[in-house]
């Protein structure tokens, strides 16, 4: 990755040729991927208030990954929302009380509503009241198509295992490679 010098970004609906250098009062570093994967990283360094802690947002193609590096109860112990309760890992509805154990239900619950602030500067379908497109049932159509896939689960696992060591990352990588039929997705990890 290389440090971005002059790339176009949107911050708070403000179109800028120069990226912001802080976010929420914390230093922001933006790196732009090069080559085939074009993985971009946005690192928010919380070190001035929470030593050694960072929020890392990575984007690659249409995928977004949010990672909390060295997260502590001090920094995130009172947080609750779409990513769940920091202390218990429980997932909740918007009311913060109703626990949800089903990821499909969680996604439906957290669909952006007209009263919510805009997250993106472009409005694309589906928008409420239309429902979000649900992921395919892994036991349904997708399984039948795997037999026709150009990349087998074994090939995906072999490719992911060459680049990754963590078993959970390898599992997620294999899923993404098979789902997208794109070996470049290995670069997302």
PDB file of N, CA and C in Angstrom, residues 7-8 11 31 36 41 61 65 68-69 71 76-77 97 100 104 140 154 156 165 173-174 179 184:
ATOM      1  N   UNK A   7      -6.218  12.011  -3.525  1.00  0.00           N
ATOM      2  CA  UNK A   7      -7.281  11.141  -3.978  1.00  0.00           C
ATOM      3  C   UNK A   7      -8.593  11.791  -3.572  1.00  0.00           C
ATOM      4  N   UNK A   8      -9.662  11.450  -4.213  1.00  0.00           N
ATOM      5  CA  UNK A   8     -10.946  12.071  -3.936  1.00  0.00           C
ATOM      6  C   UNK A   8     -11.676  11.301  -2.837  1.00  0.00           C
ATOM      7  N   UNK A  11     -16.265  13.348   2.964  1.00  0.00           N
ATOM      8  CA  UNK A  11     -16.366  13.373   4.413  1.00  0.00           C
ATOM      9  C   UNK A  11     -17.531  14.274   4.779  1.00  0.00           C
ATOM     10  N   UNK A  31      -4.448   4.710   3.404  1.00  0.00           N
ATOM     11  CA  UNK A  31      -3.546   4.120   2.425  1.00  0.00           C
ATOM     12  C   UNK A  31      -4.396   3.503   1.325  1.00  0.00           C
ATOM     13  N   UNK A  36      -3.582  -5.571  -8.126  1.00  0.00           N
ATOM     14  CA  UNK A  36      -4.854  -6.208  -8.465  1.00  0.00           C
ATOM     15  C   UNK A  36      -5.943  -6.030  -7.423  1.00  0.00           C
ATOM     16  N   UNK A  41      -7.162   1.183   3.097  1.00  0.00           N
ATOM     17  CA  UNK A  41      -7.216   1.098   4.562  1.00  0.00           C
ATOM     18  C   UNK A  41      -7.345   2.494   5.152  1.00  0.00           C
ATOM     19  N   UNK A  61     -13.135  -3.910  -3.299  1.00  0.00           N
ATOM     20  CA  UNK A  61     -14.293  -4.105  -4.162  1.00  0.00           C
ATOM     21  C   UNK A  61     -15.523  -3.666  -3.373  1.00  0.00           C
ATOM     22  N   UNK A  65     -14.462  -4.216   5.809  1.00  0.00           N
ATOM     23  CA  UNK A  65     -14.079  -4.909   7.037  1.00  0.00           C
ATOM     24  C   UNK A  65     -13.746  -3.854   8.091  1.00  0.00           C
ATOM     25  N   UNK A  68     -11.033  -3.801  15.222  1.00  0.00           N
ATOM     26  CA  UNK A  68     -10.664  -3.031  16.405  1.00  0.00           C
ATOM     27  C   UNK A  68      -9.372  -3.629  16.942  1.00  0.00           C
ATOM     28  N   UNK A  69      -8.286  -2.886  16.815  1.00  0.00           N
ATOM     29  CA  UNK A  69      -6.979  -3.389  17.223  1.00  0.00           C
ATOM     30  C   UNK A  69      -6.733  -3.050  18.686  1.00  0.00           C
ATOM     31  N   UNK A  71      -8.534  -3.572  21.242  1.00  0.00           N
ATOM     32  CA  UNK A  71      -9.715  -2.970  21.859  1.00  0.00           C
ATOM     33  C   UNK A  71      -9.790  -3.320  23.345  1.00  0.00           C
ATOM     34  N   UNK A  76     -14.243   0.698  24.652  1.00  0.00           N
ATOM     35  CA  UNK A  76     -15.451   0.230  23.969  1.00  0.00           C
ATOM     36  C   UNK A  76     -16.464  -0.466  24.879  1.00  0.00           C
ATOM     37  N   UNK A  77     -16.213  -0.467  26.184  1.00  0.00           N
ATOM     38  CA  UNK A  77     -17.064  -1.203  27.110  1.00  0.00           C
ATOM     39  C   UNK A  77     -18.512  -0.761  27.164  1.00  0.00           C
ATOM     40  N   UNK A  97     -32.278  -3.578  23.535  1.00  0.00           N
ATOM     41  CA  UNK A  97     -32.727  -4.522  24.560  1.00  0.00           C
ATOM     42  C   UNK A  97     -33.071  -5.891  23.995  1.00  0.00           C
ATOM     43  N   UNK A 100     -30.940 -10.559  19.400  1.00  0.00           N
ATOM     44  CA  UNK A 100     -31.185 -11.225  18.124  1.00  0.00           C
ATOM     45  C   UNK A 100     -30.074 -12.238  17.888  1.00  0.00           C
ATOM     46  N   UNK A 104     -29.832 -12.935   9.629  1.00  0.00           N
ATOM     47  CA  UNK A 104     -30.790 -12.397   8.659  1.00  0.00           C
ATOM     48  C   UNK A 104     -31.712 -11.403   9.360  1.00  0.00           C
ATOM     49  N   UNK A 140     -29.107 -24.074  -0.551  1.00  0.00           N
ATOM     50  CA  UNK A 140     -30.013 -24.016  -1.690  1.00  0.00           C
ATOM     51  C   UNK A 140     -29.289 -23.850  -3.018  1.00  0.00           C
ATOM     52  N   UNK A 154     -11.686 -26.888  -2.503  1.00  0.00           N
ATOM     53  CA  UNK A 154     -10.309 -27.343  -2.243  1.00  0.00           C
ATOM     54  C   UNK A 154      -9.289 -26.353  -2.793  1.00  0.00           C
ATOM     55  N   UNK A 156      -9.828 -23.148  -3.356  1.00  0.00           N
ATOM     56  CA  UNK A 156      -9.935 -21.930  -2.553  1.00  0.00           C
ATOM     57  C   UNK A 156      -9.181 -22.093  -1.234  1.00  0.00           C
ATOM     58  N   UNK A 165      -2.649 -17.619   7.995  1.00  0.00           N
ATOM     59  CA  UNK A 165      -2.303 -18.610   9.020  1.00  0.00           C
ATOM     60  C   UNK A 165      -3.462 -18.874   9.974  1.00  0.00           C
ATOM     61  N   UNK A 173     -12.000 -16.564   4.221  1.00  0.00           N
ATOM     62  CA  UNK A 173     -11.414 -16.373   2.897  1.00  0.00           C
ATOM     63  C   UNK A 173     -11.992 -17.376   1.899  1.00  0.00           C
ATOM     64  N   UNK A 174     -12.044 -18.637   2.294  1.00  0.00           N
ATOM     65  CA  UNK A 174     -12.592 -19.683   1.416  1.00  0.00           C
ATOM     66  C   UNK A 174     -14.033 -19.347   1.040  1.00  0.00           C
ATOM     67  N   UNK A 179     -17.851 -17.690  -2.941  1.00  0.00           N
ATOM     68  CA  UNK A 179     -19.051 -16.900  -3.179  1.00  0.00           C
ATOM     69  C   UNK A 179     -18.871 -15.930  -4.339  1.00  0.00           C
ATOM     70  N   UNK A 184      -8.807 -13.081  -6.242  1.00  0.00           N
ATOM     71  CA  UNK A 184      -8.262 -11.825  -5.730  1.00  0.00           C
ATOM     72  C   UNK A 184      -8.803 -11.479  -4.348  1.00  0.00           C
TER      73      UNK A 184
END
